[in-house]
PDB file of C-alpha atoms in Angstrom:
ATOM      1  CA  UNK A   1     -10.354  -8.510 -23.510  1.00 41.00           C
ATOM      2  CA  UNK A   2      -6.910  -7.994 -23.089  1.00 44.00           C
ATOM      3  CA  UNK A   3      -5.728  -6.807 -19.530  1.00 51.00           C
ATOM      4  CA  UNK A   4      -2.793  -4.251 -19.938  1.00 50.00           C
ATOM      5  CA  UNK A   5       0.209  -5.585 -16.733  1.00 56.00           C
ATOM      6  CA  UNK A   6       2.147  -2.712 -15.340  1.00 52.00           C
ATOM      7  CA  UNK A   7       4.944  -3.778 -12.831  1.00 46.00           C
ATOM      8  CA  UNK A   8       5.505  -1.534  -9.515  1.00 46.00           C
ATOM      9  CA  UNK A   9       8.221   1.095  -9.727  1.00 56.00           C
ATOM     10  CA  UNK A  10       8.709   1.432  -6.335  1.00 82.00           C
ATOM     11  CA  UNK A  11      10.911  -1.938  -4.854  1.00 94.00           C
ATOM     12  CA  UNK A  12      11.387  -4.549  -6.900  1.00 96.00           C
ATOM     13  CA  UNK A  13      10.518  -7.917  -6.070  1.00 97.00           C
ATOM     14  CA  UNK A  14      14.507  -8.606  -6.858  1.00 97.00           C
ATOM     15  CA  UNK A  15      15.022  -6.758  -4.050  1.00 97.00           C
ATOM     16  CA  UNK A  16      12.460  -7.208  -1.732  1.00 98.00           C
ATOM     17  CA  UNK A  17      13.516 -10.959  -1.968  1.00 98.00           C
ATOM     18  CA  UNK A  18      17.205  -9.974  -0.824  1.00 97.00           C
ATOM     19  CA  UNK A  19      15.677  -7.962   1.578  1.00 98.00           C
ATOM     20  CA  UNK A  20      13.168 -10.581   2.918  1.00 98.00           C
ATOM     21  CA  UNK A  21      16.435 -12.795   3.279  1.00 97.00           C
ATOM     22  CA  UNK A  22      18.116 -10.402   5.831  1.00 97.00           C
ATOM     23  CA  UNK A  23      14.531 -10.492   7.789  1.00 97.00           C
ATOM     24  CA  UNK A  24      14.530 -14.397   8.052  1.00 96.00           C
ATOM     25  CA  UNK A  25      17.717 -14.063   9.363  1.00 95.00           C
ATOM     26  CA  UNK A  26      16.658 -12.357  12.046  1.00 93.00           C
ATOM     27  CA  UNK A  27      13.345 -13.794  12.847  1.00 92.00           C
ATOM     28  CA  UNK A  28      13.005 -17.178  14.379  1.00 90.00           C
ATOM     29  CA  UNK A  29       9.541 -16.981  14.364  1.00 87.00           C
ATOM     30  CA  UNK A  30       9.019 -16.880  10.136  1.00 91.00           C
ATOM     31  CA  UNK A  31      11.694 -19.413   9.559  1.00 91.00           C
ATOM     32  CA  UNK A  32       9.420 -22.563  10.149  1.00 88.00           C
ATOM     33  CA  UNK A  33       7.210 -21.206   7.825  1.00 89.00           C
ATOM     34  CA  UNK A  34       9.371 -20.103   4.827  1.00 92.00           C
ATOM     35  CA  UNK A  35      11.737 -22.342   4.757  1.00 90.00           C
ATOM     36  CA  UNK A  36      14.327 -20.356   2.556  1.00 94.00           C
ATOM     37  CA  UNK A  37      17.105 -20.760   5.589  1.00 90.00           C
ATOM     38  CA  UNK A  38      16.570 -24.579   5.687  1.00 79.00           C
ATOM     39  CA  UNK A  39      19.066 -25.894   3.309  1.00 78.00           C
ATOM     40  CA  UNK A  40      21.412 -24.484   0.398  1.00 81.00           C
ATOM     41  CA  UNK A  41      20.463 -27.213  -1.550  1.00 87.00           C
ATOM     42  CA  UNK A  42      16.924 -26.454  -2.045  1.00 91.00           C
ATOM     43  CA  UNK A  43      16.833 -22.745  -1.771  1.00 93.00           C
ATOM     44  CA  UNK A  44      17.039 -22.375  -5.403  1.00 94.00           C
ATOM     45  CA  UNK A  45      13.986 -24.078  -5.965  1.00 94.00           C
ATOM     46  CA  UNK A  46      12.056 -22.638  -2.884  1.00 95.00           C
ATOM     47  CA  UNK A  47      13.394 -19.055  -4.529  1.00 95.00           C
ATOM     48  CA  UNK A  48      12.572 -19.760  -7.809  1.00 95.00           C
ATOM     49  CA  UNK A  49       8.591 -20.323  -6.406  1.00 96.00           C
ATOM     50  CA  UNK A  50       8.590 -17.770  -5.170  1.00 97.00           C
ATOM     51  CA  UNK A  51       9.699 -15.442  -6.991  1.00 97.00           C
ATOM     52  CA  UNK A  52       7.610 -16.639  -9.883  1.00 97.00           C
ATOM     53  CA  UNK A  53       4.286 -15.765  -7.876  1.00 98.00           C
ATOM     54  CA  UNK A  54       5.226 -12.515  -6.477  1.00 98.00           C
ATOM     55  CA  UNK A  55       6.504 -11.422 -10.159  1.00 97.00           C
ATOM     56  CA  UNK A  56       2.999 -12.295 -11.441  1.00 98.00           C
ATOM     57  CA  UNK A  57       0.848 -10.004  -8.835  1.00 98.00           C
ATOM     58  CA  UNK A  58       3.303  -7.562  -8.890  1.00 97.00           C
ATOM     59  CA  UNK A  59       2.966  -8.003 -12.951  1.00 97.00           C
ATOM     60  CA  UNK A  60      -1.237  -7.341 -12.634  1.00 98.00           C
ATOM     61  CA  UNK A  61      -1.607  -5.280  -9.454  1.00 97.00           C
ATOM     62  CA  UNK A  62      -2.178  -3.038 -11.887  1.00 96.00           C
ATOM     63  CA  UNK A  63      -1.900   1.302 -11.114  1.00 94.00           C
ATOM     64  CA  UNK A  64      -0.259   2.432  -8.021  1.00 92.00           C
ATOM     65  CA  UNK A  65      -4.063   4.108  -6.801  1.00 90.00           C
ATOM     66  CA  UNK A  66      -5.260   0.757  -6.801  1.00 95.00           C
ATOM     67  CA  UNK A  67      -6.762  -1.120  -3.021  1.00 97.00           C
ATOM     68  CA  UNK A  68      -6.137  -4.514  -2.734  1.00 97.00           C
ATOM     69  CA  UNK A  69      -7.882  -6.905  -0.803  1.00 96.00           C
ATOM     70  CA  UNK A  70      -5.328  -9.767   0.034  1.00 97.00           C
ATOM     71  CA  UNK A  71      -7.239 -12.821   1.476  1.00 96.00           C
ATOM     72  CA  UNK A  72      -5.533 -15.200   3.768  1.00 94.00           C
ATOM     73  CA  UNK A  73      -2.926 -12.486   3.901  1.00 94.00           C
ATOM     74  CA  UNK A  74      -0.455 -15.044   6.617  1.00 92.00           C
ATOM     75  CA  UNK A  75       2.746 -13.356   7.397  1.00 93.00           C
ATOM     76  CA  UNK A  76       1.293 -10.146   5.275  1.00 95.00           C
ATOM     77  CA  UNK A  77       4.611 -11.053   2.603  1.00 97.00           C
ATOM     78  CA  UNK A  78       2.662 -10.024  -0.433  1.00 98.00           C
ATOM     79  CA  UNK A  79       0.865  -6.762   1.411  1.00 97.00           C
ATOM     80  CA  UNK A  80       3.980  -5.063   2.458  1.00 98.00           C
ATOM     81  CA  UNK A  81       6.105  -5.898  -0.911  1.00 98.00           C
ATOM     82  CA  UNK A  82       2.529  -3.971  -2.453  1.00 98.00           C
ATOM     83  CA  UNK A  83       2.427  -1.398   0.489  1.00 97.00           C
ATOM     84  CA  UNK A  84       6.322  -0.774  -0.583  1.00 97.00           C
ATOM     85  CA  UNK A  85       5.157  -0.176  -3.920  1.00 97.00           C
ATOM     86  CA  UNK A  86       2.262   2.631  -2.951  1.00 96.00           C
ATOM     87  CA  UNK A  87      -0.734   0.388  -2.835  1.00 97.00           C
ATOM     88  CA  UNK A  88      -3.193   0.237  -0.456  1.00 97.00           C
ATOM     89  CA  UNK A  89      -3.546  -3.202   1.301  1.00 97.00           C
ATOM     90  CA  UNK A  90      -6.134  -4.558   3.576  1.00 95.00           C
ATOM     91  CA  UNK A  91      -5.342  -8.126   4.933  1.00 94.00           C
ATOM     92  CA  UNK A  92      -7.429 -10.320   6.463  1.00 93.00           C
ATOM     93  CA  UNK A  93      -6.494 -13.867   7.787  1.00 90.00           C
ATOM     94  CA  UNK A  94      -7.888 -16.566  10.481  1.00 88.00           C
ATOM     95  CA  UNK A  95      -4.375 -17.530  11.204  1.00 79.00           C
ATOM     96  CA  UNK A  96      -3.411 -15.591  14.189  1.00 72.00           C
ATOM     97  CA  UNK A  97       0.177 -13.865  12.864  1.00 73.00           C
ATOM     98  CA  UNK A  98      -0.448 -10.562  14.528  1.00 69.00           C
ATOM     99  CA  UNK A  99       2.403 -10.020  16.383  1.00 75.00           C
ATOM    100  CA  UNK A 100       4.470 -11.257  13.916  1.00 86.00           C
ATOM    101  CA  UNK A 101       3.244  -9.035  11.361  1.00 91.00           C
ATOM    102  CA  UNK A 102       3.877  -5.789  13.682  1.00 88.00           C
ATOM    103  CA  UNK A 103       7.447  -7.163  14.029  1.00 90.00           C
ATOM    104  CA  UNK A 104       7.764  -7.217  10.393  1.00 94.00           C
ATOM    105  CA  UNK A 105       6.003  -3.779   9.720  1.00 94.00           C
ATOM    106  CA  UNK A 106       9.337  -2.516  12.314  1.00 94.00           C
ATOM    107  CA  UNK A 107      11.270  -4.134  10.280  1.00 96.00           C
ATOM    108  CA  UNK A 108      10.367  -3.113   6.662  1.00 97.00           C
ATOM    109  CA  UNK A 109       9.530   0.651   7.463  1.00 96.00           C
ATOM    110  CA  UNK A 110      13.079   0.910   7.836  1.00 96.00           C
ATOM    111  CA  UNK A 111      13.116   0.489   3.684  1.00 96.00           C
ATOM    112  CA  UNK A 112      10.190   2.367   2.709  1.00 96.00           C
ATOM    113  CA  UNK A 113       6.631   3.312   3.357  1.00 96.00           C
ATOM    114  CA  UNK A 114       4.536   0.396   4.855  1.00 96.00           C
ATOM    115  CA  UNK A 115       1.329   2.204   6.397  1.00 96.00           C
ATOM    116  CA  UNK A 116      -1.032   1.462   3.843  1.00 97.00           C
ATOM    117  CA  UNK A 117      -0.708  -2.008   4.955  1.00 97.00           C
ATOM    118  CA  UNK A 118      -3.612  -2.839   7.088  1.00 95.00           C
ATOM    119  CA  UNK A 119      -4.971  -6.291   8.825  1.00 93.00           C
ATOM    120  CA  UNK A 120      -7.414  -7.804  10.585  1.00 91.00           C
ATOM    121  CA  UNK A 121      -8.313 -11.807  12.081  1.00 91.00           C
ATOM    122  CA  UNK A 122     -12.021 -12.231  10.160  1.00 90.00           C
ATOM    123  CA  UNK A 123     -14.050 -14.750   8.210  1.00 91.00           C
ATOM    124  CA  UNK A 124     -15.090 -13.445   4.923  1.00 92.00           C
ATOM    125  CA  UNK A 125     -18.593 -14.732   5.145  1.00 92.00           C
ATOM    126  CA  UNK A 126     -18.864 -12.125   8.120  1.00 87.00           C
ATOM    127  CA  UNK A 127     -18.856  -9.803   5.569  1.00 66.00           C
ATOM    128  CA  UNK A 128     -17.540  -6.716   6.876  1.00 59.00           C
ATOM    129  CA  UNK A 129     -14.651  -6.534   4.851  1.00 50.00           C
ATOM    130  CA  UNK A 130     -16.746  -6.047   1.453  1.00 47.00           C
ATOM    131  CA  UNK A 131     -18.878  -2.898   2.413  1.00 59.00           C
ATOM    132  CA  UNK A 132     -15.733  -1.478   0.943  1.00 79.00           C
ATOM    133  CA  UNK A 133     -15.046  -2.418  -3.065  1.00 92.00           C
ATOM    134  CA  UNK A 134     -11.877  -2.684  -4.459  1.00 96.00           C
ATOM    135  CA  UNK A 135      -9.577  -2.838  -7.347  1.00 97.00           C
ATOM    136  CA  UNK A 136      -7.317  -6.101  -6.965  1.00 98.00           C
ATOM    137  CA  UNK A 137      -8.431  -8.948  -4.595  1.00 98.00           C
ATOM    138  CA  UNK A 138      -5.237 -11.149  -4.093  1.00 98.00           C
ATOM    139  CA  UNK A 139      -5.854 -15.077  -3.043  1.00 98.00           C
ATOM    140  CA  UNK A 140      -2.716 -16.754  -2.704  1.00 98.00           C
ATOM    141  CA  UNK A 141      -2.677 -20.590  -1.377  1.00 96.00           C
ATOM    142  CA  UNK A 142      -6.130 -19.635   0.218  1.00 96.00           C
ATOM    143  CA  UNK A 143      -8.997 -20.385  -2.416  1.00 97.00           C
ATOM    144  CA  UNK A 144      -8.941 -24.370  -1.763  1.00 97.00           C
ATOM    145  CA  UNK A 145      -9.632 -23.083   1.739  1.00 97.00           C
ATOM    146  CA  UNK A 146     -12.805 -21.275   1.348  1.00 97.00           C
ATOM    147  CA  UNK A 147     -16.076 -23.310   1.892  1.00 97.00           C
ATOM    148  CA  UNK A 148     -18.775 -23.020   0.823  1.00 97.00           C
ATOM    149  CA  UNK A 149     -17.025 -22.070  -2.157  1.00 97.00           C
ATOM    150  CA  UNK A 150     -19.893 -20.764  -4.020  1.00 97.00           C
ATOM    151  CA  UNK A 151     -20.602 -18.607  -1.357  1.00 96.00           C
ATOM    152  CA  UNK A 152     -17.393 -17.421  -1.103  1.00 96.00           C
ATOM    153  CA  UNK A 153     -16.962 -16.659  -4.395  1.00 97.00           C
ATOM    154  CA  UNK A 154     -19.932 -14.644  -4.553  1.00 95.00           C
ATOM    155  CA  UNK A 155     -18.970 -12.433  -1.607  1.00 94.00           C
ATOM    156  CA  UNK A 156     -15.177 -11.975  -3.555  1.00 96.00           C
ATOM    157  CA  UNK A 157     -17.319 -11.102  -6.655  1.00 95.00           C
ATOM    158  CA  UNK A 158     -19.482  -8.817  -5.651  1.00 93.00           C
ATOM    159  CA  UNK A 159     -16.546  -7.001  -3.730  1.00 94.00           C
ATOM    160  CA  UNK A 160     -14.650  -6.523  -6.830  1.00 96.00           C
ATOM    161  CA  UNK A 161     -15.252  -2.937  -8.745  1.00 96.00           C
ATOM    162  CA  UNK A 162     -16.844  -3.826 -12.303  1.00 95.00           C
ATOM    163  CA  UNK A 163     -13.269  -3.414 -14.005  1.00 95.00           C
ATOM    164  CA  UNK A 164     -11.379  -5.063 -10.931  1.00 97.00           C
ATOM    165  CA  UNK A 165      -9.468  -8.523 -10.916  1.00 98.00           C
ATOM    166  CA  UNK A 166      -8.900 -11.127  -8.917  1.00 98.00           C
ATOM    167  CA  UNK A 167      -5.005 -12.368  -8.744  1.00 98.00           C
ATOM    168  CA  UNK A 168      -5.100 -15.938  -7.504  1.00 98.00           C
ATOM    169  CA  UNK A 169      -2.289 -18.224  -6.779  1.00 98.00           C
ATOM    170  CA  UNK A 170      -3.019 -21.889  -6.182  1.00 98.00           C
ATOM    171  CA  UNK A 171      -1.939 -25.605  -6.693  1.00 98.00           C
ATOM    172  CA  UNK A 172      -2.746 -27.704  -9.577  1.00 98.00           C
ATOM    173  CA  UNK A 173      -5.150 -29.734  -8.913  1.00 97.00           C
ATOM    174  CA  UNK A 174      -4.568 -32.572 -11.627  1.00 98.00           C
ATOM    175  CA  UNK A 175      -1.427 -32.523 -10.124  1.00 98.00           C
ATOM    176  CA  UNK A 176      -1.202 -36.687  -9.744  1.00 97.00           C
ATOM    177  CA  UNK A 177       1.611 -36.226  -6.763  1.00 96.00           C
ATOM    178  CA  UNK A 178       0.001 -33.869  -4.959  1.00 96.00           C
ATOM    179  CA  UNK A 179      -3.423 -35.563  -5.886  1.00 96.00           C
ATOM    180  CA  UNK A 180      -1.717 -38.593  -4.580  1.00 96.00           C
ATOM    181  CA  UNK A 181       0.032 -37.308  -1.013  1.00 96.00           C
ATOM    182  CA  UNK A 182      -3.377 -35.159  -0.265  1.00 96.00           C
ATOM    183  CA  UNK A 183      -5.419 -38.718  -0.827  1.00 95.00           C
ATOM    184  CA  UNK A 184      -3.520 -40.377   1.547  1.00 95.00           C
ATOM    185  CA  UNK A 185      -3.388 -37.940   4.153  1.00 94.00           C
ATOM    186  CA  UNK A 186      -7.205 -36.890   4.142  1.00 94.00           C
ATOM    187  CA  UNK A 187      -8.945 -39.095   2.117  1.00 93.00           C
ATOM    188  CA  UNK A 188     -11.774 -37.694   0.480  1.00 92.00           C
ATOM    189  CA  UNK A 189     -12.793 -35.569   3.471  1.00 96.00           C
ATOM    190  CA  UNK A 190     -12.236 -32.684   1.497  1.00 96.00           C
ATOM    191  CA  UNK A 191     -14.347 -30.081   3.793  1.00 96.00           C
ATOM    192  CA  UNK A 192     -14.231 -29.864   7.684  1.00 96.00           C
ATOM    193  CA  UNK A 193     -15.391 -28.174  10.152  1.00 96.00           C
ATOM    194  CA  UNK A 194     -13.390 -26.220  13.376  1.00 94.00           C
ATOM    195  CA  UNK A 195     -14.324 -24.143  16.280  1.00 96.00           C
ATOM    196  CA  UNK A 196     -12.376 -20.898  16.046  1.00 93.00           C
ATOM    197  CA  UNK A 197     -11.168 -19.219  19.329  1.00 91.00           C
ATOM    198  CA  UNK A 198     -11.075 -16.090  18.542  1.00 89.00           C
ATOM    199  CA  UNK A 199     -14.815 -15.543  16.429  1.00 90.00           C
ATOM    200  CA  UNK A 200     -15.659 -17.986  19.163  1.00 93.00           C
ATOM    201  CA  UNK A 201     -17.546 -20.253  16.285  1.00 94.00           C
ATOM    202  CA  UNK A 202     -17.439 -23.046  14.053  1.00 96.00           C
ATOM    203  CA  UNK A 203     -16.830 -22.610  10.622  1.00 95.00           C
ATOM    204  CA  UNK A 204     -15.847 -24.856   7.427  1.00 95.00           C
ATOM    205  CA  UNK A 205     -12.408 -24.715   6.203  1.00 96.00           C
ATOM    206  CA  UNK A 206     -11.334 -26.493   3.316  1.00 96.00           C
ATOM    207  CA  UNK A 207      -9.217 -29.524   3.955  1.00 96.00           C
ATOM    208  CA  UNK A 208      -6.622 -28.408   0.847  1.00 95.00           C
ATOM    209  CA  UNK A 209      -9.165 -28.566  -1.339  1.00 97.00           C
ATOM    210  CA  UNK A 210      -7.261 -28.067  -4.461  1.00 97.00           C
ATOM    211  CA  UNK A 211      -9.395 -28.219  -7.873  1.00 97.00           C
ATOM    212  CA  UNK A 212      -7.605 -28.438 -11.377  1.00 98.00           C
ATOM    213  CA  UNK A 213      -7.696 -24.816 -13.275  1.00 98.00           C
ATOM    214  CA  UNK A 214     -11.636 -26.015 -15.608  1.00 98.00           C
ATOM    215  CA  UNK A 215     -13.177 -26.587 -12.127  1.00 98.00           C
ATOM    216  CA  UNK A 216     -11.939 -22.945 -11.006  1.00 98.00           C
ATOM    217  CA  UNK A 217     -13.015 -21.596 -14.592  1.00 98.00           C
ATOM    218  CA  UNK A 218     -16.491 -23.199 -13.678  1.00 98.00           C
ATOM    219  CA  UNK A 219     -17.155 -22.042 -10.609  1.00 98.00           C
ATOM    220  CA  UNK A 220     -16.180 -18.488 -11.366  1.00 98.00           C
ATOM    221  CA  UNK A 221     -18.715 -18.390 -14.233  1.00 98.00           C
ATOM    222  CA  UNK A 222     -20.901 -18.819 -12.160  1.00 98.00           C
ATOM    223  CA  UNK A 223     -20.771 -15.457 -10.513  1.00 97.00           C
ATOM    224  CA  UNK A 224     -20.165 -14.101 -14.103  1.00 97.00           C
ATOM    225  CA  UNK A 225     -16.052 -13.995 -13.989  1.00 98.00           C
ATOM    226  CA  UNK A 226     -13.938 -15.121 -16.355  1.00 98.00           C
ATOM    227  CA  UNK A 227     -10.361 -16.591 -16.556  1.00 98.00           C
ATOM    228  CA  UNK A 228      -7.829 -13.951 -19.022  1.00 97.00           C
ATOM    229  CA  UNK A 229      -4.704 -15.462 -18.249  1.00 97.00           C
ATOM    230  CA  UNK A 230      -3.007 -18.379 -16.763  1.00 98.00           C
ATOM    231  CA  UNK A 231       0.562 -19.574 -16.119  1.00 97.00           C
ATOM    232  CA  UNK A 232       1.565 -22.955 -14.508  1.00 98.00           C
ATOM    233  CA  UNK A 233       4.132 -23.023 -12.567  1.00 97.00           C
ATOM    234  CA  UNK A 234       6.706 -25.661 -10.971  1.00 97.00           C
ATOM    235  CA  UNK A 235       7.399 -28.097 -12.729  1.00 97.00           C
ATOM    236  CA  UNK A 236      11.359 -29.192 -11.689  1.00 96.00           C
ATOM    237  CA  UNK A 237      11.602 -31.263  -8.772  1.00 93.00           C
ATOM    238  CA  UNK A 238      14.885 -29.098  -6.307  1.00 93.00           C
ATOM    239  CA  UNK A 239      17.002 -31.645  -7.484  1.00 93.00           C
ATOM    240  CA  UNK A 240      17.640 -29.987 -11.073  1.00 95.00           C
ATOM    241  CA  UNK A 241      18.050 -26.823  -9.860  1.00 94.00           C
ATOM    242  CA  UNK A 242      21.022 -27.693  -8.335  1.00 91.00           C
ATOM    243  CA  UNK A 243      22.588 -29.043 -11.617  1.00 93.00           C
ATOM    244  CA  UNK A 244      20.949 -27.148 -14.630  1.00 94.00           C
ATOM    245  CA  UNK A 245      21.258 -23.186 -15.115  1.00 93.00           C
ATOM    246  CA  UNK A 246      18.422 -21.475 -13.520  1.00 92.00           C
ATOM    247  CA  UNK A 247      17.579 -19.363 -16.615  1.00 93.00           C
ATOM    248  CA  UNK A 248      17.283 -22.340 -18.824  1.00 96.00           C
ATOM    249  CA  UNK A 249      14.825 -24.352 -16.136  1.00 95.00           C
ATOM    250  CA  UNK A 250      12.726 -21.094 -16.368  1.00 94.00           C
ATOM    251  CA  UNK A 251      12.505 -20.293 -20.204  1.00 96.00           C
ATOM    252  CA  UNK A 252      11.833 -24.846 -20.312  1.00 97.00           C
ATOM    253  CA  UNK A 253       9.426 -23.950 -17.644  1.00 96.00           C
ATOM    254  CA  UNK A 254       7.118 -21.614 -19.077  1.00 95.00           C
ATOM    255  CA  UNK A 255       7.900 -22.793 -22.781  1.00 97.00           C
ATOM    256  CA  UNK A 256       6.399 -26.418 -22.214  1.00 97.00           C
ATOM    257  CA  UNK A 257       3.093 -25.594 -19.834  1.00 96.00           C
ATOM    258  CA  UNK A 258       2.174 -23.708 -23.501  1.00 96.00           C
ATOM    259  CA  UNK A 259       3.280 -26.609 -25.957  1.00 98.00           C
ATOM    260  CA  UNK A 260       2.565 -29.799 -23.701  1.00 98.00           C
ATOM    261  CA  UNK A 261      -0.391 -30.474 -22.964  1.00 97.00           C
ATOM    262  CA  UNK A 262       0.536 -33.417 -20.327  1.00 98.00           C
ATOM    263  CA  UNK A 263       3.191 -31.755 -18.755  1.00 98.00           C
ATOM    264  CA  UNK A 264       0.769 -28.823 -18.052  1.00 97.00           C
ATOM    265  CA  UNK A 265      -2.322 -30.684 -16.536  1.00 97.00           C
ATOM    266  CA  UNK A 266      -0.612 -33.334 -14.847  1.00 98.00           C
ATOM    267  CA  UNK A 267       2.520 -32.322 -13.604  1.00 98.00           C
ATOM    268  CA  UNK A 268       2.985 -28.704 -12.803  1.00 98.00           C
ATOM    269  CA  UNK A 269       2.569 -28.327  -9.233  1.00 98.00           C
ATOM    270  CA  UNK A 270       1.333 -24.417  -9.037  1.00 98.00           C
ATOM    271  CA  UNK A 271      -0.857 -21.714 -11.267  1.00 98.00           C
ATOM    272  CA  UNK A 272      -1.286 -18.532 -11.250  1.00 98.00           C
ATOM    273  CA  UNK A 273      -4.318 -17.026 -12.891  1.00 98.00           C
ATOM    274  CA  UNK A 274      -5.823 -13.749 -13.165  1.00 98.00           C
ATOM    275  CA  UNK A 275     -10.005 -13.188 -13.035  1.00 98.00           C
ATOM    276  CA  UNK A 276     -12.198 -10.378 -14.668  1.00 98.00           C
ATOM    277  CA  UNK A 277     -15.228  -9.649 -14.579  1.00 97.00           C
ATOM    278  CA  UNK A 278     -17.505 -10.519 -17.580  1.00 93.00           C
ATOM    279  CA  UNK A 279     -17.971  -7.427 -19.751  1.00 83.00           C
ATOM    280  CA  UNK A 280     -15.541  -5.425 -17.147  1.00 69.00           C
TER     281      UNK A 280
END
């Protein structure tokens, strides 16, 4: 089955980066966490990152009428660049970025309509989210923290309408430096447990529980999805960004996770794949 993209026409993500920018220059509180302000030196590369995920769920969010679930929504970046382009957006998170986001939501209504942007501080296994289906379910850097991931899965599944997709956004896991840094920071302890404050429980997290893109493809069979396209991403260390034209580092980039093989498993950093339901 081939999935037809359609890119927003509302802002694009050209200039919701420029505008995103100005914002960080004005609030202290996001610049720890998107560290675009921390150096000229690597800003290329941190841009270049990010621009490359944003294009890709902008490129498959699919028709304007579309909802979106985005899960482990953060900051709410990716809802209110959708919520600029006319989608609806429901974001749910166990980080606590609430007043952050409100700040933000004054800050972006100045340059378009942001009220279909909605949040809310919820486990997914509470399942309250999904007595609503949707069209696009959006998981960016948040799958490797969902345990138990069959479980999870399941509940993303069945909230999915039959011709839905799920957008997700993750690290490679065959990644050997990342493989490499993550083993030496947790070990194999791979799932943990935490009390959270505010649902006043305990609940698994994944400790970065990355998984290379055939463990992903696996699991989602399992509750009858399938994998219809893939990009890897990331590949340049910032160093070469800072000496080699951008355009050519992106056209190497995407040419050689399709013609090496190596290059592709073991040394992109990031992937972005899209999920369908089987016979959607």
């Amino acid at each position: 089955m081939t999935t037809t993209a359609q890119q927003p026409q509302g802002m694009s993500p050209e200039r919701f980066f420029e505008l995103f920018m100005l914002e960080l220059s004005h609030s202290p509180g996001l610049q720890g966490y998107y560290k675009f302000l921390g150096g000229k030196n690597r800003l290329p590369f941190r841009k270049n990152y990010f621009m490359q995920r944003l294009k890709y769920i902008a490129k498959y969010a699919g028709e304007k009428q579309n909802t979106v679930w985005d899960i482990g929504c953060g900051y709410g970046t990716t809802a209110i660049f959708l919520a600029l382009n006319g989608y609806t957006v429901h974001g749910t998170t166990l980080e606590s970025y609430f007043d952050e986001i409100q700040k933000r939501i004054k800050f972006w209504s100045a340059y378009g309509n942001v009220s279909s942007f909605t949040f809310s501080y919820e486990n997914i296994f509470d399942e309250r989210q999904t007595a609503t289906m949707v069209d696009r379910i959006i998981v960016q850097d948040t799958l490797h923290h969902i345990e138990p991931i069959s479980s999870g899965l399941n509940i993303i599944s069945r909230s999915l309408r039959s011709k839905g997709k799920i957008i997700v956004i993750e690290e490679n896991g065959n990644n050997i430096l990342q493989r490499t840094m993550l083993y030496f920071r947790r070990g194999n302890n791979r799932i943990i447990s935490m009390y959270d404050e505010i649902l006043r429980k305990e609940i698994l997290i994944g400790n970065e529980n990355i998984r290379p893109l055939s463990a992903w493809s696996e699991l989602f069979k399992q509750q009858h999805c399938i994998i219809e396209n893939v990009e890897y991403i990331r590949l340049f260390l910032p160093f070469f960004w800072n000496v080699i034209p951008h355009h050519r580092l992106e056209r190497l980039e995407k040419r050689l996770f399709v013609t090496n093989t190596i290059l592709r498993e073991y040394f992109y950093f990031g992937m972005n794949f899209l999920i369908g339901k089987e016979n959607g």
